[in-house]
Coordinates of C-alpha atoms in Angstrom, one line a residue:
M1 CA 0.0 0.0 0.0
S2 CA 1.4 3.4 -1.0
L3 CA 2.2 6.3 1.4
I4 CA -0.8 8.3 -0.1
D5 CA -3.2 5.4 0.8
W6 CA -1.7 5.3 4.4
I7 CA -2.2 9.1 4.7
V8 CA -5.8 8.9 3.4
M9 CA -6.8 5.9 5.6
C10 CA -5.1 7.0 8.8
G11 CA -6.2 10.6 8.3
F12 CA -9.9 9.6 8.1
L13 CA -9.7 7.2 11.0
G14 CA -7.6 9.5 13.2
F15 CA -10.1 12.4 12.6
V16 CA -13.0 10.2 13.6
V17 CA -11.4 9.2 16.9
I18 CA -10.1 12.7 17.8
Y19 CA -13.4 14.4 16.7
G20 CA -15.6 11.9 18.7
T21 CA -13.4 12.3 21.8
W22 CA -13.0 16.1 21.7
K23 CA -16.7 17.0 20.9
T24 CA -18.0 14.8 23.8
R25 CA -15.2 15.1 26.4
K26 CA -17.4 17.1 28.8
T27 CA -20.3 14.6 28.9
S28 CA -21.1 14.3 32.6
S29 CA -24.8 13.3 33.1
I30 CA -26.1 9.8 32.8
D31 CA -28.9 11.0 30.5
S32 CA -26.4 12.6 28.1
Y33 CA -24.0 9.6 28.3
I34 CA -26.8 7.0 27.5
R35 CA -29.5 9.0 25.6
A36 CA -27.6 12.0 24.3
G37 CA -30.0 14.2 26.3
R38 CA -33.0 13.0 24.2
K39 CA -32.4 15.9 21.7
T40 CA -31.3 14.0 18.5
A41 CA -32.9 14.7 15.1
W42 CA -34.3 12.0 12.9
F43 CA -31.6 12.1 10.3
T44 CA -28.8 11.7 12.9
I45 CA -30.8 8.7 14.4
T46 CA -31.2 7.2 10.9
L47 CA -27.5 7.4 10.1
S48 CA -26.7 6.1 13.6
I49 CA -29.1 3.1 13.2
M50 CA -27.6 2.3 9.8
A51 CA -24.0 2.7 11.0
T52 CA -24.7 0.5 14.0
Q53 CA -26.0 -2.3 11.7
A54 CA -23.6 -1.7 8.9
S55 CA -20.4 -3.0 10.4
A56 CA -17.2 -3.9 8.6
I57 CA -18.8 -7.4 8.3
T58 CA -21.3 -5.8 5.9
F59 CA -18.8 -4.2 3.7
L60 CA -16.1 -6.9 3.9
S61 CA -17.9 -10.2 4.1
T62 CA -21.1 -9.4 2.2
P63 CA -19.4 -8.9 -1.2
G64 CA -17.5 -12.1 -0.6
Q65 CA -20.8 -13.8 0.2
A66 CA -22.2 -12.7 -3.2
Y67 CA -19.1 -13.8 -5.0
V68 CA -19.4 -17.3 -3.5
D69 CA -23.2 -17.8 -3.2
G70 CA -24.8 -15.1 -5.3
M71 CA -27.2 -12.4 -4.2
R72 CA -29.8 -14.5 -2.4
F73 CA -28.6 -13.2 0.9
V74 CA -30.5 -10.0 0.2
Q75 CA -33.7 -11.9 1.1
F76 CA -32.5 -11.9 4.7
Y77 CA -33.6 -8.2 4.8
L78 CA -37.0 -8.4 3.1
G79 CA -38.8 -8.3 6.5
L80 CA -37.1 -5.1 7.6
P81 CA -39.6 -2.6 6.2
V82 CA -42.5 -4.5 7.8
A83 CA -40.7 -4.6 11.1
M84 CA -40.0 -0.8 11.0
I85 CA -43.7 0.0 10.5
I86 CA -44.7 -2.3 13.4
L87 CA -42.1 -0.9 15.8
S88 CA -43.0 2.7 14.8
I89 CA -46.6 2.0 15.9
T90 CA -45.8 0.0 19.0
A91 CA -42.4 0.1 20.6
V92 CA -41.4 3.8 20.0
P93 CA -44.4 5.4 21.8
I94 CA -44.2 2.9 24.7
Y95 CA -40.5 3.5 25.3
N96 CA -41.0 7.2 25.0
K97 CA -43.9 7.3 27.4
L98 CA -42.1 5.3 30.1
N99 CA -38.9 7.4 29.7
V100 CA -36.7 4.4 29.9
Y101 CA -32.9 4.3 29.5
T102 CA -32.9 0.6 28.3
A103 CA -35.6 -1.5 26.6
Y104 CA -35.4 -4.0 29.5
E105 CA -36.6 -1.5 32.1
Y106 CA -40.0 -1.8 30.4
L107 CA -40.1 -5.6 31.2
E108 CA -39.9 -4.9 34.9
K109 CA -42.6 -2.2 34.7
R110 CA -44.8 -4.6 32.7
F111 CA -43.9 -7.9 34.4
D112 CA -41.3 -8.3 37.1
L113 CA -37.6 -8.1 37.9
K114 CA -36.8 -11.6 36.7
N115 CA -38.1 -10.9 33.2
R116 CA -36.0 -7.8 33.1
M117 CA -32.9 -9.7 34.2
L118 CA -33.5 -12.4 31.6
G119 CA -34.0 -10.0 28.8
S120 CA -30.9 -8.1 29.8
A121 CA -28.8 -11.2 30.2
L122 CA -29.8 -12.6 26.8
F123 CA -28.9 -9.3 25.2
L124 CA -25.6 -9.1 26.9
S125 CA -24.6 -12.7 26.1
Q126 CA -25.3 -12.3 22.4
R127 CA -24.2 -8.7 21.8
G128 CA -21.0 -9.1 23.7
L129 CA -19.9 -11.9 21.4
A130 CA -21.2 -10.0 18.3
A131 CA -19.0 -7.0 19.2
G132 CA -16.1 -9.4 18.9
F133 CA -17.1 -10.2 15.3
T134 CA -17.2 -6.5 14.5
I135 CA -13.7 -6.1 15.8
Y136 CA -12.4 -9.2 14.1
A137 CA -13.6 -8.2 10.6
P138 CA -11.5 -5.0 10.2
S139 CA -8.6 -6.8 11.8
L140 CA -8.6 -9.1 8.7
I141 CA -7.9 -6.0 6.6
L142 CA -5.1 -4.7 8.7
S143 CA -3.5 -8.2 8.9
V144 CA -3.5 -8.4 5.1
I145 CA -2.2 -4.9 4.2
L146 CA 0.3 -4.8 7.1
G147 CA 1.4 -8.4 7.0
W148 CA 0.9 -8.4 10.8
E149 CA -0.3 -11.4 12.8
I150 CA -4.1 -11.0 13.1
N151 CA -4.2 -11.0 16.9
S152 CA -2.1 -7.8 17.0
T153 CA -4.5 -6.0 14.6
I154 CA -7.5 -7.2 16.7
I155 CA -6.1 -5.5 19.8
L156 CA -5.2 -2.3 17.9
M157 CA -8.7 -2.0 16.4
G158 CA -10.4 -2.7 19.7
V159 CA -8.4 -0.2 21.6
L160 CA -9.1 2.6 19.1
V161 CA -12.9 2.2 19.4
I162 CA -12.8 1.9 23.2
I163 CA -11.1 5.3 23.5
Y164 CA -13.8 7.5 22.0
T165 CA -16.7 5.4 23.1
T166 CA -15.6 5.5 26.7
V167 CA -15.1 9.2 26.7
G168 CA -18.3 10.4 25.1
G169 CA -20.9 7.6 25.3
T170 CA -24.0 7.8 23.1
E171 CA -23.3 11.4 22.0
A172 CA -19.8 10.4 20.8
V173 CA -21.3 7.4 18.9
N174 CA -24.0 9.6 17.2
K175 CA -21.5 12.4 16.2
T176 CA -19.0 9.9 14.8
H177 CA -21.6 7.9 13.0
L178 CA -22.5 10.9 10.8
I179 CA -18.9 11.2 9.6
Q180 CA -18.4 7.5 9.3
M181 CA -21.5 7.0 7.1
I182 CA -20.3 9.7 4.7
I183 CA -16.9 7.9 4.4
I184 CA -18.6 4.6 3.9
T185 CA -21.0 5.8 1.2
V186 CA -18.3 7.5 -0.8
G187 CA -15.9 4.6 -0.4
M188 CA -18.4 1.9 -1.6
F189 CA -19.5 3.9 -4.6
A190 CA -15.8 4.5 -5.5
A191 CA -15.3 0.7 -5.3
F192 CA -18.3 0.0 -7.6
A193 CA -17.1 2.6 -10.1
M194 CA -13.6 1.1 -10.2
I195 CA -14.9 -2.4 -10.9
Y196 CA -16.8 -1.1 -13.9
I197 CA -13.8 0.9 -15.1
L198 CA -11.5 -2.2 -14.8
L199 CA -13.7 -4.5 -16.9
P200 CA -12.5 -5.0 -20.5
E201 CA -13.3 -2.1 -22.8
K202 CA -15.9 -4.1 -24.8
V203 CA -17.7 -5.4 -21.8
S204 CA -20.6 -3.0 -20.9
F205 CA -22.5 -2.8 -17.7
I206 CA -25.3 -4.8 -19.3
D207 CA -22.8 -7.4 -20.4
A208 CA -21.5 -7.7 -16.9
A209 CA -25.0 -8.2 -15.5
Y210 CA -25.7 -10.8 -18.1
I211 CA -22.6 -12.8 -17.2
A212 CA -23.4 -12.6 -13.5
G213 CA -27.0 -13.7 -14.1
K214 CA -26.0 -16.6 -16.4
M215 CA -23.5 -17.8 -13.8
G216 CA -26.0 -17.8 -11.0
K217 CA -24.8 -14.7 -9.1
L218 CA -28.0 -12.6 -9.5
N219 CA -30.2 -15.1 -7.7
A220 CA -31.8 -12.4 -5.5
I221 CA -35.3 -13.8 -5.0
D222 CA -36.3 -17.5 -4.5
F223 CA -40.0 -18.1 -4.0
S224 CA -39.6 -21.9 -3.2
F225 CA -40.7 -22.9 0.2
D226 CA -37.9 -25.1 1.3
L227 CA -36.9 -25.4 5.0
N228 CA -33.5 -26.8 4.0
N229 CA -32.8 -23.6 2.0
R230 CA -31.3 -20.9 4.2
Y231 CA -32.3 -17.9 2.1
T232 CA -35.7 -17.7 0.4
F233 CA -38.4 -15.1 0.0
W234 CA -40.4 -16.8 2.8
S235 CA -37.6 -17.2 5.3
G236 CA -36.8 -13.5 4.7
M237 CA -40.3 -12.2 5.0
I238 CA -41.4 -14.4 7.9
G239 CA -38.2 -15.3 9.8
G240 CA -36.5 -12.0 8.8
T241 CA -39.4 -9.9 10.1
F242 CA -39.2 -11.7 13.5
L243 CA -35.5 -11.2 13.5
M244 CA -35.7 -7.5 12.6
L245 CA -38.5 -6.9 15.1
S246 CA -36.3 -8.3 17.8
Y247 CA -33.1 -6.6 16.7
F248 CA -34.5 -3.1 16.3
G249 CA -37.2 -3.4 18.9
T250 CA -35.5 -5.2 21.8
D251 CA -31.7 -5.0 21.2
Q252 CA -30.3 -2.2 23.2
S253 CA -27.6 -1.4 20.6
Q254 CA -30.4 -0.3 18.3
V255 CA -33.1 0.8 20.8
Q256 CA -30.6 3.2 22.4
R257 CA -30.2 5.0 19.0
Y258 CA -33.9 6.1 18.9
L259 CA -34.3 6.5 22.6
A260 CA -32.1 9.6 22.0
G261 CA -34.7 11.0 19.7
S262 CA -36.1 14.5 20.6
S263 CA -39.7 13.2 20.1
V264 CA -41.8 10.2 19.1
A265 CA -42.1 11.6 15.6
Q266 CA -38.4 12.0 15.2
S267 CA -37.7 8.4 16.3
R268 CA -40.5 7.1 14.0
I269 CA -39.2 8.9 11.0
A270 CA -35.7 7.5 11.6
L271 CA -37.0 3.9 11.7
L272 CA -39.1 4.3 8.7
V273 CA -36.3 5.9 6.6
N274 CA -34.0 3.0 7.7
G275 CA -36.6 0.5 6.5
L276 CA -36.8 2.2 3.1
V277 CA -33.0 2.6 2.6
K278 CA -31.5 -0.6 4.1
V279 CA -32.7 -3.1 1.5
P280 CA -31.5 -1.2 -1.5
M281 CA -28.2 -0.5 0.3
Q282 CA -27.7 -4.2 1.0
F283 CA -28.7 -5.0 -2.6
I284 CA -26.0 -2.6 -3.9
I285 CA -23.3 -4.2 -1.6
L286 CA -24.2 -7.7 -2.8
F287 CA -24.2 -6.5 -6.4
I288 CA -20.7 -5.2 -5.9
G289 CA -19.7 -8.7 -4.9
A290 CA -21.4 -10.1 -8.0
M291 CA -19.5 -7.6 -10.1
V292 CA -16.2 -8.6 -8.5
F293 CA -17.0 -12.1 -9.6
V294 CA -17.5 -10.9 -13.1
F295 CA -14.2 -9.0 -13.0
Y296 CA -12.4 -12.2 -12.0
Q297 CA -13.8 -13.9 -15.1
F298 CA -11.5 -11.7 -17.2
V299 CA -8.6 -11.6 -14.7
T300 CA -7.3 -14.8 -13.0
P301 CA -8.2 -14.7 -9.3
P302 CA -5.9 -15.9 -6.6
L303 CA -6.0 -19.7 -6.0
F304 CA -6.6 -18.8 -2.3
F305 CA -7.6 -15.3 -1.3
N306 CA -5.9 -15.2 2.1
P307 CA -2.3 -14.1 1.2
V308 CA -1.0 -14.9 4.7
Q309 CA -2.0 -18.6 4.6
E310 CA -1.0 -18.8 0.9
D311 CA 2.5 -17.5 1.8
I312 CA 2.8 -20.2 4.5
V313 CA 2.1 -23.1 2.1
K314 CA 4.4 -21.6 -0.6
H315 CA 7.3 -21.7 1.9
S316 CA 6.5 -25.2 3.1
V317 CA 7.3 -28.7 1.8
Y318 CA 4.1 -28.6 -0.2
S319 CA 5.3 -25.6 -2.2
E320 CA 5.8 -27.6 -5.4
Q321 CA 2.4 -29.3 -5.2
Y322 CA 0.8 -25.9 -4.7
S323 CA 2.6 -24.4 -7.7
E324 CA 1.2 -27.3 -9.8
L325 CA -2.3 -26.6 -8.6
Q326 CA -1.8 -22.9 -9.3
N327 CA -0.7 -23.6 -12.9
N328 CA -3.7 -25.9 -13.4
Y329 CA -6.0 -23.2 -12.0
E330 CA -4.6 -20.5 -14.3
K331 CA -5.2 -22.9 -17.3
I332 CA -8.8 -23.4 -16.2
Q333 CA -9.3 -19.6 -15.8
T334 CA -8.0 -19.0 -19.3
E335 CA -10.4 -21.5 -20.8
K336 CA -13.2 -19.9 -18.8
R337 CA -12.4 -16.5 -20.3
E338 CA -12.8 -18.0 -23.8
N339 CA -16.2 -19.3 -22.7
V340 CA -17.3 -16.0 -21.2
V341 CA -16.3 -14.1 -24.4
S342 CA -18.2 -16.7 -26.5
L343 CA -21.2 -16.4 -24.1
L344 CA -21.3 -12.6 -24.7
N345 CA -21.1 -13.1 -28.5
S346 CA -24.0 -15.6 -28.3
I347 CA -26.0 -13.1 -26.3
D348 CA -25.3 -10.4 -28.9
V349 CA -26.8 -12.5 -31.7
N350 CA -29.5 -14.0 -29.5
D351 CA -28.3 -17.6 -30.2
E352 CA -30.2 -19.4 -27.4
K353 CA -28.6 -22.8 -28.2
K354 CA -25.1 -21.3 -28.1
I355 CA -25.9 -19.4 -24.9
E356 CA -27.0 -22.6 -23.2
E357 CA -23.9 -24.5 -24.4
N358 CA -21.5 -21.8 -23.1
K359 CA -23.4 -21.6 -19.9
N360 CA -23.0 -25.4 -19.4
Q361 CA -19.4 -25.2 -20.2
L362 CA -18.8 -22.4 -17.7
T363 CA -20.6 -24.5 -15.1
E364 CA -18.3 -27.4 -15.7
K365 CA -15.2 -25.1 -15.6
N366 CA -16.4 -23.6 -12.4
K367 CA -16.6 -27.1 -10.9
E368 CA -13.1 -27.9 -12.1
A369 CA -11.8 -24.6 -10.6
E370 CA -13.6 -25.3 -7.3
H371 CA -12.1 -28.8 -7.2
T372 CA -8.6 -27.3 -7.7
R373 CA -9.3 -24.8 -4.9
N374 CA -10.4 -27.5 -2.6
E375 CA -7.1 -29.4 -3.3
A376 CA -5.2 -26.2 -2.5
K377 CA -7.1 -25.8 0.7
D378 CA -6.1 -29.3 1.7
L379 CA -2.5 -28.4 1.2
I380 CA -2.9 -25.2 3.2
K381 CA -4.4 -27.3 6.0
K382 CA -1.4 -29.7 5.9
A383 CA 1.1 -26.8 5.9
N384 CA -0.7 -25.2 8.8
P385 CA -3.3 -27.3 10.7
D386 CA -4.6 -24.2 12.5
A387 CA -5.4 -22.4 9.2
D388 CA -8.9 -21.2 8.3
T389 CA -9.6 -22.5 4.8
D390 CA -12.7 -20.4 4.3
D391 CA -11.4 -17.3 2.4
T392 CA -14.8 -15.7 1.8
N393 CA -13.9 -12.7 4.0
Y394 CA -10.7 -12.0 2.1
I395 CA -12.2 -11.8 -1.4
F396 CA -13.2 -8.2 -1.5
I397 CA -10.2 -6.9 0.4
S398 CA -7.9 -8.8 -2.0
F399 CA -9.6 -7.0 -4.9
I400 CA -9.2 -3.6 -3.2
V401 CA -5.5 -4.1 -2.4
N402 CA -4.5 -5.5 -5.7
F403 CA -6.6 -3.6 -8.3
M404 CA -7.8 -0.3 -6.8
P405 CA -5.7 2.8 -7.8
V406 CA -3.5 4.8 -5.3
G407 CA -5.6 7.0 -3.0
L408 CA -8.9 5.0 -3.6
I409 CA -7.4 2.0 -1.7
G410 CA -7.0 4.2 1.4
L411 CA -10.5 5.6 0.9
V412 CA -12.2 2.3 0.6
L413 CA -10.2 0.8 3.5
A414 CA -11.1 3.8 5.6
A415 CA -14.8 3.2 4.7
I416 CA -14.6 -0.4 5.8
L417 CA -12.7 0.4 9.0
S418 CA -15.1 3.3 9.8
A419 CA -18.0 0.9 9.4
S420 CA -16.4 -1.4 12.0
M421 CA -15.7 1.4 14.4
S422 CA -19.2 2.7 14.1
S423 CA -20.9 -0.6 14.8
T424 CA -18.5 -1.6 17.6
S425 CA -18.8 1.7 19.4
A426 CA -22.6 1.5 19.4
E427 CA -22.5 -2.1 20.7
L428 CA -20.0 -1.3 23.5
N429 CA -22.1 1.8 24.4
A430 CA -25.3 -0.4 24.6
L431 CA -23.5 -3.1 26.6
A432 CA -22.3 -0.6 29.1
S433 CA -25.7 1.1 29.4
T434 CA -27.5 -2.2 30.0
T435 CA -24.9 -3.3 32.5
V436 CA -25.1 -0.1 34.5
I437 CA -28.9 0.6 34.3
D438 CA -30.3 -3.0 34.5
F439 CA -27.8 -4.5 36.8
Y440 CA -25.5 -2.1 38.7
K441 CA -28.1 0.7 39.4
R442 CA -31.0 -1.7 39.9
L443 CA -29.3 -4.4 42.1
I444 CA -26.0 -3.0 43.5
K445 CA -26.2 0.8 44.0
K446 CA -29.6 2.3 43.6
E447 CA -28.8 5.8 44.9
A448 CA -25.8 7.6 43.5
D449 CA -25.1 10.8 41.6
D450 CA -24.7 11.1 37.8
R451 CA -21.0 11.4 38.1
H452 CA -20.8 8.0 39.7
Y453 CA -23.0 6.3 37.1
V454 CA -21.1 7.9 34.2
F455 CA -17.8 6.7 35.8
I456 CA -19.2 3.1 36.1
S457 CA -20.5 3.3 32.5
K458 CA -17.0 4.2 31.3
I459 CA -15.5 1.3 33.3
S460 CA -18.1 -1.0 31.9
T461 CA -17.3 0.2 28.3
V462 CA -13.7 -0.7 28.8
L463 CA -14.4 -4.1 30.3
W464 CA -16.9 -5.0 27.5
G465 CA -14.3 -3.8 25.0
M466 CA -11.8 -6.2 26.5
Y467 CA -14.3 -9.0 26.4
A468 CA -15.1 -8.3 22.7
I469 CA -11.4 -8.3 21.9
S470 CA -11.0 -11.6 23.7
F471 CA -13.8 -13.2 21.7
A472 CA -12.4 -11.7 18.4
L473 CA -9.1 -13.5 19.1
L474 CA -11.1 -16.8 19.0
A475 CA -13.3 -16.0 16.0
Q476 CA -11.0 -17.2 13.2
Q477 CA -12.8 -20.6 12.7
L478 CA -16.3 -19.3 12.1
G479 CA -16.4 -19.0 8.3
S480 CA -18.4 -16.2 6.6
L481 CA -18.7 -13.5 9.3
V482 CA -21.9 -12.0 7.9
E483 CA -23.6 -15.4 8.3
A484 CA -22.0 -16.2 11.7
V485 CA -23.1 -12.9 13.4
N486 CA -26.7 -13.4 12.2
I487 CA -26.8 -17.0 13.3
L488 CA -25.6 -15.9 16.7
G489 CA -28.3 -13.3 16.9
S490 CA -31.0 -15.8 15.9
L491 CA -30.2 -18.0 18.8
V492 CA -31.6 -15.4 21.3
Y493 CA -33.6 -12.8 19.3
G494 CA -36.7 -15.0 19.0
T495 CA -36.8 -15.5 22.7
I496 CA -36.3 -11.8 23.5
L497 CA -38.9 -10.8 21.0
G498 CA -41.4 -13.3 22.4
I499 CA -41.1 -11.7 25.8
F500 CA -41.6 -8.2 24.5
L501 CA -44.6 -9.1 22.2
T502 CA -46.3 -10.8 25.2
A503 CA -45.7 -7.7 27.2
F504 CA -47.0 -5.4 24.5
Y505 CA -50.1 -7.3 23.5
L506 CA -51.1 -10.0 26.0
K507 CA -52.1 -7.8 28.9
R508 CA -53.6 -10.6 31.0
V509 CA -50.5 -12.8 30.9
G510 CA -48.3 -12.4 34.0
G511 CA -44.6 -12.4 34.6
T512 CA -44.0 -15.9 35.9
P513 CA -45.8 -17.7 32.9
T514 CA -43.8 -15.5 30.5
F515 CA -40.5 -16.2 32.3
I516 CA -41.0 -20.0 32.3
A517 CA -42.1 -19.9 28.6
A518 CA -39.0 -18.0 27.7
L519 CA -36.7 -20.5 29.3
I520 CA -38.4 -23.4 27.6
A521 CA -38.4 -21.6 24.2
E522 CA -34.7 -20.8 24.5
V523 CA -33.9 -24.5 25.2
V524 CA -36.0 -25.5 22.1
V525 CA -34.1 -23.0 19.9
L526 CA -30.8 -24.3 21.1
Y527 CA -31.9 -27.8 20.4
C528 CA -33.0 -26.8 16.8
Y529 CA -29.5 -25.3 16.3
F530 CA -27.5 -28.2 17.5
F531 CA -29.6 -31.1 16.5
T532 CA -31.7 -30.1 13.4
T533 CA -31.0 -28.7 9.9
I534 CA -33.6 -26.0 10.2
P535 CA -32.2 -22.7 8.7
F536 CA -31.3 -20.2 11.3
L537 CA -33.8 -17.5 10.2
W538 CA -36.7 -19.7 11.3
F539 CA -35.3 -19.8 14.9
N540 CA -36.6 -16.3 15.4
M541 CA -40.2 -17.3 14.6
I542 CA -39.9 -20.6 16.5
G543 CA -38.7 -18.9 19.7
C544 CA -41.1 -16.0 19.6
M545 CA -44.2 -18.1 18.8
L546 CA -43.4 -20.7 21.4
I547 CA -43.2 -18.1 24.1
I548 CA -46.5 -16.6 23.2
L549 CA -48.3 -20.0 23.0
L550 CA -46.7 -21.3 26.2
A551 CA -47.2 -18.1 28.1
L552 CA -50.9 -18.2 27.3
L553 CA -51.2 -21.8 28.3
L554 CA -49.2 -21.5 31.5
N555 CA -51.2 -18.4 32.4
L556 CA -54.3 -20.6 32.8
F557 CA -52.6 -22.5 35.6
L558 CA -50.5 -19.9 37.3
K559 CA -51.9 -16.8 39.1
P560 CA -52.1 -13.9 36.6
E561 CA -50.2 -10.8 37.5
Y562 CA -52.1 -7.9 36.0
F563 CA -50.4 -4.8 34.7
A564 CA -52.1 -1.6 35.6
G565 CA -49.4 0.9 34.5
E566 CA -50.3 1.9 30.9

């Protein structure tokens, strides 16, 4: 990477850290630290919500996901607009009316302390691990471009985020999110433009889309109802809606963003705009991955995208075997290029027979190439038994580093690293808020001044940051990060959502039936994960519906605890 790229990348990141720390250094009240004084405008909330969700995993792993598996992952987000409408009608006015600092305070007001503790504990267990993922993702980048051992880059990224999040709390998170989203947007559009520019001169945008479509990379919507298929229209609309309801309605890392709104209307607008923008945004990011795939039909891609592991095998006793595989792989890629050119010519003259023939030949060549890659992965594993042979997360970063021009490399890397910092900072901020409000202030020290609680919040931020860094150090064997983080969320989100929906709508159901139902539902979800092949998106619906049904049933036998507060 050139000196200019280093200056661009470090300049942007340094500015974010310094700006966030300086502008919020005088934050002293617990209300300002957790809810930014409830004076935030809708556009700031919208950007903060999007930045919280759009971590480096989104911009690093998602294009790789499309490269490998096509664009069907976009169906994961189809339920988002529906969820935003429901939450705007229900959750936002309830939270605003009760003037809560965390979503889980509502559970005690509606039910009892044990439900509040359960909701908080489920959130902390999941989000603490997820924060580790968001630190791990950008560490991949730094390890590739610096050639550093990845554990060192994990610690570096974690410490940078901890600094400004600890100093300024929610206000620091909101202020830095605005800048970070600008950097992210410019960076990703720059990457998309460069892919198109780097395609062969005679290959138009339409041609590139044709190639991606014929090779199965534009498979955005699948209407088949197949429980063994992880991403379909139905899993996205049903399971995805339940997941998004839970994530945006009960996950403190998101709820805290719109708790800072200056009014119910401002928070509602922020959620609705997010619902309108997020799906197209995710589509574009996946489409970038599909276009990277098209680009590599004209340029030979690496046999293995992780240069660190590839360097190890090249300097091992398996070096000669790996070189043979690489030569064979390059030969296959050359033959594929001829088929791709022939496919485009067939499309130009609308020769359906020739189109199908070239398509079948490309399918066979892809199988040969994948077989060769699998052989290479076996050698990598022999050379280094601890190696992670899933290189999905390295595909996009490999393209950036090897093919983007000077200056733009630094900009795109700054965008991806900014995304990580924005998401991690919001997560650490929410983890600290929940720890202090739901546990420390509720159970340990109920009466203290703001100065004390802000201090404890800062300590909690540092401790959760250290916890996330520790998990990130162990996250190397989890495959595609964008899938792993969503699988992790689906293990608890259905349960949390079930508790909240019961609280919102089933006014005659008491706390004890809900609590017991939640414990049973969580056990069932974990059973489904470990012992069945049910796709993870359905866990959200299973956990949620189980709680509602079991709570209604148990309430017939256990004394109801009526809620008279609303």
